[in-house]
Coordinates of C-alpha atoms in Angstrom, one line a residue:
M1 CA -9.5 25.4 15.9
T2 CA -8.7 21.7 16.0
I3 CA -8.8 19.5 13.0
A4 CA -11.7 17.7 14.5
A5 CA -13.7 20.9 14.7
L6 CA -14.0 21.1 10.9
S7 CA -17.6 21.0 9.8
T8 CA -18.4 17.7 8.2
S9 CA -21.1 19.4 6.2
A10 CA -18.5 21.5 4.5
L11 CA -17.0 18.3 3.1
L12 CA -20.3 16.9 1.7
A13 CA -20.9 17.8 -1.9
L14 CA -22.0 16.4 -5.2
A15 CA -19.6 13.6 -6.2
A16 CA -17.4 13.8 -9.2
C17 CA -16.3 10.2 -9.1
G18 CA -14.1 9.3 -12.1
G19 CA -12.4 6.2 -13.4
G20 CA -12.9 2.8 -12.1
G21 CA -12.8 -0.4 -14.0
D22 CA -15.1 -3.4 -13.8
G23 CA -12.8 -5.2 -11.4
G24 CA -11.7 -7.9 -13.9
Q25 CA -14.3 -10.6 -13.1
G26 CA -17.1 -11.6 -10.9
G27 CA -20.7 -10.5 -10.4
E28 CA -21.9 -6.9 -10.5
P29 CA -22.3 -5.2 -7.1
A30 CA -25.4 -3.9 -5.5
P31 CA -27.1 -1.1 -7.4
S32 CA -25.7 2.4 -7.0
G33 CA -27.5 4.3 -4.2
S34 CA -28.5 1.3 -2.2
A35 CA -26.5 2.5 0.7
S36 CA -28.6 5.7 0.8
Q37 CA -31.7 3.5 1.3
D38 CA -30.1 1.6 4.3
P39 CA -31.7 2.9 7.5
A40 CA -28.4 2.4 9.3
Y41 CA -27.1 5.5 7.4
E42 CA -29.6 7.5 9.5
Q43 CA -28.1 6.0 12.7
R44 CA -25.4 7.7 14.7
G45 CA -23.4 6.6 17.7
P46 CA -20.2 4.8 18.7
I47 CA -18.3 3.0 15.9
T48 CA -15.1 1.0 15.5
M49 CA -12.3 1.5 12.9
V50 CA -10.4 -1.7 12.1
Q51 CA -6.9 -1.8 10.5
G52 CA -3.6 -3.4 10.7
K53 CA -1.1 -2.6 13.4
D54 CA -0.5 1.2 13.5
T55 CA 3.2 1.4 12.9
S56 CA 2.9 5.1 12.4
G57 CA 1.6 5.7 15.9
N58 CA -0.7 8.5 14.8
V59 CA -4.1 6.9 14.2
Q60 CA -5.0 7.0 17.9
N61 CA -4.2 10.7 17.9
L62 CA -6.7 11.3 15.1
V63 CA -9.3 9.2 16.9
D64 CA -8.8 11.2 20.0
Q65 CA -9.3 14.5 18.1
W66 CA -12.5 13.2 16.6
N67 CA -13.8 11.8 19.9
A68 CA -13.1 15.1 21.7
E69 CA -15.5 16.9 19.3
H70 CA -18.0 14.0 19.0
P71 CA -18.6 12.6 22.5
D72 CA -21.8 10.9 21.4
E73 CA -20.3 9.4 18.3
T74 CA -16.9 8.1 19.5
V75 CA -14.6 5.9 17.5
K76 CA -12.7 2.9 18.9
L77 CA -9.5 1.8 17.1
I78 CA -9.1 -2.0 16.7
E79 CA -5.6 -3.0 15.5
L80 CA -5.1 -6.4 13.7
S81 CA -1.9 -8.0 12.6
D82 CA 0.7 -6.0 10.8
E83 CA 0.6 -8.5 7.9
A84 CA -2.0 -7.7 5.2
D85 CA -2.9 -11.4 4.6
Q86 CA -4.0 -11.9 8.2
Q87 CA -5.8 -8.5 8.3
R88 CA -7.8 -9.6 5.2
N89 CA -8.7 -13.0 6.7
Q90 CA -10.0 -11.5 9.9
M91 CA -12.1 -9.0 8.1
I92 CA -13.6 -11.7 5.9
Q93 CA -14.3 -13.9 8.9
N94 CA -16.2 -11.1 10.5
A95 CA -18.2 -10.5 7.4
E96 CA -19.0 -14.1 6.8
T97 CA -20.5 -14.3 10.3
Q98 CA -22.3 -11.0 9.7
G99 CA -20.6 -9.5 12.7
S100 CA -21.3 -5.9 13.6
E101 CA -18.1 -5.5 15.7
Y102 CA -16.3 -3.9 12.8
T103 CA -17.8 -0.7 11.5
I104 CA -15.2 0.8 9.0
L105 CA -12.5 -1.3 7.5
S106 CA -9.1 -0.2 6.3
M107 CA -8.9 -2.1 3.0
D108 CA -5.7 -2.6 1.1
V109 CA -6.3 -1.2 -2.4
V110 CA -6.3 -4.6 -3.9
W111 CA -9.2 -5.9 -1.9
T112 CA -11.9 -3.6 -3.4
A113 CA -13.2 -6.1 -6.0
E114 CA -13.3 -9.0 -3.6
F115 CA -15.0 -7.1 -0.8
A116 CA -17.5 -5.4 -3.1
A117 CA -18.4 -8.5 -5.1
N118 CA -19.0 -10.5 -2.0
Q119 CA -21.0 -7.7 -0.4
Y120 CA -18.7 -7.5 2.6
V121 CA -18.8 -3.7 2.3
D122 CA -21.4 -1.2 1.2
P123 CA -21.5 0.8 -2.0
L124 CA -21.2 4.4 -0.8
P125 CA -23.7 7.2 -1.4
Q126 CA -21.8 9.1 -4.0
D127 CA -24.0 12.2 -3.7
K128 CA -22.4 12.8 -0.3
I129 CA -18.7 12.4 -1.2
D130 CA -16.8 15.0 -3.2
L131 CA -13.7 13.4 -4.8
T132 CA -12.5 16.5 -6.6
G133 CA -8.8 16.9 -6.2
F134 CA -8.0 13.3 -5.4
L135 CA -5.3 11.5 -7.3
Q136 CA -7.0 9.5 -10.0
P137 CA -5.3 6.2 -9.2
T138 CA -6.6 6.4 -5.6
I139 CA -10.2 6.9 -6.9
D140 CA -9.8 4.0 -9.3
S141 CA -8.6 1.8 -6.4
A142 CA -11.7 2.4 -4.4
T143 CA -14.1 1.8 -7.4
Y144 CA -15.7 -1.4 -8.7
F145 CA -18.1 -1.5 -11.7
N146 CA -18.0 2.3 -11.6
Q147 CA -19.4 2.4 -8.1
L148 CA -17.5 3.9 -5.2
Y149 CA -17.0 1.4 -2.3
A150 CA -14.4 3.3 -0.2
V151 CA -12.9 6.7 0.6
P152 CA -9.2 7.0 -0.3
T153 CA -7.3 8.4 2.6
T154 CA -3.7 7.1 2.2
S155 CA -1.9 6.1 -0.9
D156 CA 1.4 4.4 -1.4
G157 CA 4.2 4.2 -3.9
G158 CA 7.3 2.2 -3.6
L159 CA 10.5 4.2 -3.0
L160 CA 14.2 3.4 -3.1
Y161 CA 15.8 4.4 0.2
Y162 CA 19.6 4.7 0.0
R163 CA 22.5 5.7 2.2
S164 CA 23.2 9.1 0.8
D165 CA 26.4 9.5 2.9
W166 CA 27.9 6.3 1.4
L167 CA 26.9 7.2 -2.2
E168 CA 28.4 10.7 -1.7
E169 CA 31.6 9.3 -0.3
A170 CA 31.9 7.0 -3.3
G171 CA 31.0 9.8 -5.7
L172 CA 27.9 8.1 -7.0
E173 CA 24.4 9.1 -8.0
P174 CA 21.3 7.0 -7.2
P175 CA 20.9 4.1 -9.7
T176 CA 18.1 3.9 -12.3
T177 CA 18.7 0.2 -13.2
Y178 CA 19.4 -3.0 -11.3
D179 CA 22.8 -3.3 -12.9
E180 CA 23.7 0.3 -11.9
M181 CA 22.6 -0.6 -8.3
K182 CA 24.7 -3.7 -8.2
T183 CA 27.7 -1.9 -9.5
A184 CA 27.2 0.9 -7.0
C185 CA 27.1 -1.6 -4.2
E186 CA 30.4 -3.1 -5.3
T187 CA 32.0 0.3 -5.5
I188 CA 30.7 1.4 -2.1
K189 CA 31.7 -1.8 -0.3
A190 CA 35.2 -1.4 -1.7
E191 CA 35.7 2.3 -1.1
V192 CA 33.6 3.1 2.1
D193 CA 35.0 1.4 5.2
E194 CA 31.8 1.7 7.1
A195 CA 29.9 -0.1 4.4
A196 CA 32.3 -3.0 3.9
D197 CA 30.0 -5.5 5.6
A198 CA 26.7 -4.1 4.4
D199 CA 24.4 -6.0 2.0
C200 CA 23.4 -4.4 -1.2
Y201 CA 19.6 -4.4 -1.4
G202 CA 16.5 -5.8 0.2
G203 CA 12.7 -5.3 0.0
Q204 CA 9.9 -7.5 1.3
H205 CA 10.6 -11.1 0.3
Q206 CA 8.8 -13.1 2.9
K207 CA 5.9 -15.3 1.6
Y208 CA 3.1 -12.8 2.1
E209 CA 1.5 -9.9 0.2
G210 CA 4.7 -7.9 0.3
L211 CA 6.3 -10.6 -2.0
T212 CA 3.5 -10.1 -4.5
V213 CA 4.2 -6.4 -4.5
N214 CA 8.0 -6.8 -4.9
I215 CA 7.8 -9.4 -7.6
S216 CA 5.2 -7.4 -9.5
E217 CA 7.6 -4.4 -9.4
A218 CA 10.4 -6.6 -10.7
V219 CA 8.2 -7.9 -13.5
D220 CA 6.8 -4.5 -14.4
G221 CA 10.3 -3.0 -14.2
A222 CA 11.4 -5.5 -16.8
G223 CA 8.6 -4.6 -19.2
G224 CA 6.3 -7.5 -18.3
H225 CA 3.1 -7.8 -16.3
I226 CA 1.6 -10.7 -14.3
T227 CA -1.8 -9.7 -15.8
D228 CA -2.4 -7.3 -18.6
D229 CA -4.7 -4.2 -18.7
S230 CA -7.7 -6.3 -19.4
G231 CA -7.0 -8.6 -16.4
Q232 CA -5.8 -11.6 -18.4
P233 CA -2.7 -13.5 -17.2
T234 CA 0.6 -12.8 -19.0
A235 CA 3.0 -14.3 -16.4
N236 CA 4.8 -16.5 -19.0
S237 CA 5.9 -13.7 -21.2
P238 CA 9.7 -13.3 -21.7
E239 CA 9.7 -9.9 -20.0
A240 CA 7.9 -11.3 -16.9
V241 CA 10.3 -14.2 -16.7
A242 CA 13.2 -11.8 -17.0
G243 CA 12.0 -9.9 -13.9
L244 CA 11.7 -13.0 -11.8
T245 CA 15.1 -14.2 -13.1
W246 CA 16.7 -10.9 -11.9
M247 CA 15.4 -11.4 -8.4
R248 CA 16.3 -15.1 -8.3
D249 CA 19.9 -14.2 -9.5
A250 CA 20.1 -11.4 -6.9
F251 CA 19.5 -13.8 -4.1
A252 CA 21.9 -16.4 -5.7
D253 CA 24.8 -13.9 -6.0
G254 CA 24.3 -12.2 -2.7
T255 CA 23.0 -8.9 -4.0
I256 CA 20.0 -9.6 -1.8
P257 CA 20.9 -11.4 1.5
Q258 CA 19.3 -14.8 2.2
A259 CA 17.9 -13.3 5.4
A260 CA 15.6 -11.2 3.3
L261 CA 13.5 -14.3 2.5
T262 CA 12.1 -13.7 6.0
W263 CA 11.6 -9.9 5.7
T264 CA 8.3 -8.0 5.8
E265 CA 8.3 -4.2 5.8
E266 CA 9.5 -3.9 9.3
E267 CA 12.4 -6.3 9.3
G268 CA 13.8 -4.7 6.1
R269 CA 13.3 -1.2 7.6
Q270 CA 15.2 -2.2 10.7
A271 CA 18.1 -3.7 8.7
F272 CA 18.4 -0.4 6.7
Q273 CA 18.3 1.7 9.9
D274 CA 20.9 -0.6 11.5
G275 CA 23.4 0.1 8.6
K276 CA 23.0 -3.4 7.1
L277 CA 21.7 -2.3 3.7
I278 CA 22.9 0.2 1.1
F279 CA 19.6 0.3 -0.8
H280 CA 16.2 -0.6 0.5
R281 CA 12.8 -0.8 -1.2
N282 CA 9.9 0.3 1.1
W283 CA 6.9 2.6 1.5
P284 CA 6.9 6.3 2.5
Y285 CA 6.1 5.6 6.2
V286 CA 9.7 4.6 6.7
Y287 CA 11.0 8.1 6.1
N288 CA 9.8 9.5 9.5
L289 CA 11.0 6.5 11.4
A290 CA 14.4 6.4 9.8
S291 CA 14.7 10.2 10.4
E292 CA 14.5 9.4 14.1
S293 CA 17.1 6.6 14.0
D294 CA 20.9 6.5 13.9
I295 CA 20.9 7.1 10.2
A296 CA 19.0 10.4 10.4
G297 CA 20.5 12.8 7.8
K298 CA 22.4 10.0 6.2
F299 CA 19.8 8.6 3.8
A300 CA 17.6 9.8 1.0
V301 CA 15.0 8.4 -1.4
A302 CA 14.9 8.0 -5.2
P303 CA 12.6 6.3 -7.7
L304 CA 12.7 2.5 -8.0
P305 CA 15.1 1.1 -10.5
G306 CA 14.1 -1.3 -13.2
L307 CA 15.9 -3.9 -15.4
N308 CA 16.7 -1.6 -18.3
G309 CA 15.5 1.8 -17.0
P310 CA 13.4 3.4 -14.3
G311 CA 11.2 1.0 -12.4
I312 CA 7.4 0.9 -11.8
S313 CA 5.9 0.8 -8.3
S314 CA 2.9 -1.4 -7.4
L315 CA 0.1 0.8 -6.3
G316 CA -0.3 0.7 -2.5
G317 CA -2.4 2.4 0.0
H318 CA -5.5 1.9 2.1
N319 CA -9.1 3.0 1.7
W320 CA -11.8 3.2 4.3
A321 CA -15.0 1.2 3.7
I322 CA -18.1 0.5 5.7
S323 CA -19.0 -3.0 6.7
K324 CA -22.4 -4.1 5.3
F325 CA -23.3 -5.5 8.7
A326 CA -22.3 -2.4 10.7
E327 CA -24.5 -0.1 12.8
N328 CA -24.3 3.7 13.0
K329 CA -23.3 4.1 9.4
G330 CA -24.2 7.8 9.4
T331 CA -21.4 8.4 11.9
A332 CA -19.1 6.1 10.0
L333 CA -19.6 8.0 6.7
D334 CA -19.0 11.3 8.4
F335 CA -15.8 10.0 10.1
M336 CA -14.4 8.6 6.8
I337 CA -15.0 11.9 5.0
W338 CA -13.3 13.8 7.9
L339 CA -10.3 11.5 7.7
A340 CA -10.0 12.2 3.9
S341 CA -10.2 16.0 4.3
E342 CA -7.2 18.0 3.2
E343 CA -6.5 19.3 6.7
V344 CA -6.5 15.9 8.3
Q345 CA -4.5 14.3 5.5
K346 CA -1.9 17.0 5.8
S347 CA -1.6 16.6 9.6
N348 CA -1.3 12.9 9.2
A349 CA 1.4 13.2 6.5
L350 CA 3.4 15.6 8.6
A351 CA 3.2 13.2 11.6
T352 CA 3.8 9.9 9.7
S353 CA 5.2 10.6 6.2
Q354 CA 2.3 8.5 4.8
A355 CA 1.3 9.4 1.3
P356 CA -1.9 11.5 1.0
T357 CA -4.5 11.0 -1.7
R358 CA -5.2 14.7 -2.4
E359 CA -3.1 16.1 -5.2
A360 CA -2.7 19.6 -3.8
L361 CA -0.8 18.3 -0.8
Y362 CA 2.1 17.2 -3.0
S363 CA 2.9 20.9 -3.7
D364 CA 2.3 22.0 -0.1
P365 CA 5.3 24.0 1.1
E366 CA 5.3 22.7 4.6
L367 CA 5.2 19.1 3.4
I368 CA 7.9 19.6 0.8
E369 CA 10.1 21.3 3.4
K370 CA 9.8 18.2 5.6
Y371 CA 9.7 15.6 2.8
P372 CA 11.7 16.8 -0.2
Y373 CA 10.8 13.7 -2.1
M374 CA 7.1 14.6 -2.5
E375 CA 7.5 15.0 -6.2
T376 CA 9.1 11.6 -6.5
L377 CA 6.4 10.1 -4.4
K378 CA 3.6 11.7 -6.5
A379 CA 5.2 10.3 -9.7
S380 CA 5.5 6.9 -8.1
I381 CA 1.8 6.8 -7.4
E382 CA 0.7 8.3 -10.7
T383 CA 2.7 5.8 -12.7
A384 CA 2.1 2.9 -10.4
R385 CA 0.5 -0.3 -11.7
P386 CA -2.3 -2.0 -9.7
R387 CA -1.9 -5.6 -8.7
P388 CA -4.5 -7.9 -10.4
K389 CA -8.0 -6.5 -9.9
V390 CA -9.9 -9.8 -9.4
V391 CA -12.6 -11.0 -7.1
N392 CA -10.7 -14.0 -5.8
Y393 CA -7.6 -11.9 -5.2
G394 CA -6.6 -14.1 -2.2
D395 CA -6.2 -17.2 -4.4
V396 CA -4.4 -15.1 -7.1
T397 CA -1.9 -13.5 -4.7
L398 CA -1.2 -16.9 -3.1
A399 CA -0.5 -18.5 -6.4
I400 CA 2.0 -15.6 -7.2
Q401 CA 3.7 -16.1 -3.8
D402 CA 4.0 -19.9 -4.2
A403 CA 5.6 -19.6 -7.6
T404 CA 7.9 -16.8 -6.6
Y405 CA 9.1 -18.0 -3.2
S406 CA 10.1 -21.4 -4.5
T407 CA 12.1 -19.7 -7.2
L408 CA 13.9 -17.3 -4.8
Q409 CA 14.8 -20.3 -2.7
G410 CA 16.5 -21.8 -5.7
N411 CA 14.0 -24.7 -6.0
T412 CA 12.3 -23.8 -9.3
E413 CA 13.6 -22.3 -12.5
P414 CA 11.9 -18.9 -13.3
Q415 CA 10.6 -20.1 -16.7
A416 CA 9.0 -23.2 -15.2
A417 CA 7.6 -21.3 -12.2
F418 CA 5.9 -18.7 -14.4
A419 CA 4.6 -21.3 -16.9
D420 CA 3.0 -23.0 -14.0
L421 CA 1.7 -19.7 -12.6
Q422 CA 0.2 -18.9 -16.0
T423 CA -1.7 -22.2 -15.9
K424 CA -3.0 -21.5 -12.4
L425 CA -4.0 -17.9 -13.2
D426 CA -5.8 -19.1 -16.4
G427 CA -8.0 -21.2 -14.1
L428 CA -8.5 -18.6 -11.4
I429 CA -9.2 -15.6 -13.7
Q430 CA -12.2 -16.2 -15.8

């Protein structure tokens, strides 16, 4: 039996939706259950699924499986930019014109509050979605004012990719702190001929959402936070400044190459696969691609390092939501539930190394055999810290990027940058 032949009705059960904060600010969403009253949820027919560029190459395969079993309710994949900021802007533009071209949206986990508060997406009928067995952070990421707005299908936790062959030749273990990583690089470059010209470390440092992720991890890994648990700005704390200072200094002393100021996920991945990096921060999707490259069998993954101990990942991932202005929402809901089923998530993880949202899959023997880091990835997600949960997230993340990028370029001192950021965030987060 194909995955697409799974009965959707077997996946529909009483919801056990847990967690979920109030989103930090903004007006309350539409009343719970309003989606069930929308006549579009009785409609079935062709729909579209909209996401960023499919770097995994597997989404169309899943669409084809569904379409083969549902010829009257086919799904069309629409790929947007591979940069999160541009994806978000296009989805918002479609919503503001009340366009029906987009049916289900692949939302970055940090967009939930903004899309829900502005009623770009529907509150979902929770009596039809069983969230038992999902990792709690993934449920929280899809929830706003205790109302579910999306179905979690892929999560993400940052991982430290490293050249295991070079570390082994130098007699080293993966680092747990930034200082250990820098010392390891010095040793490897001195003792491993092949690594003599390699740079030490790189992540995502271009001025876009990836920079917000990377600086958040540096700040959290130093014991600070850009916003605290209640959503209030704390960017000017000594710990937060220490995290930014480390990253600024890493660019200044060459630990991170200047070229990394232009890197998104893909440029960094390519540099790592080309043997230009010893250590690389990226998401789980890289594992499959690197395993098919020239460094296959020569790399491994470890938890992210921090300033004085193990690091903390920013929570990543994408959730599927239904556009408020879409048609055929009955098909859309069934398709999202199917995508989130354990069988489909497992097949997708095997094909792409993307992180599933169902806890049981992290102990699945077949997945562990292919991806021995599953326990590390699960821990990364369970201990991950969300980026600011605010309605005007676009303004907040841009302010973070402005302050950080100028500092990494050497134009602004870390203390001054984060003092200014604190002032901006105080005005943006009410």
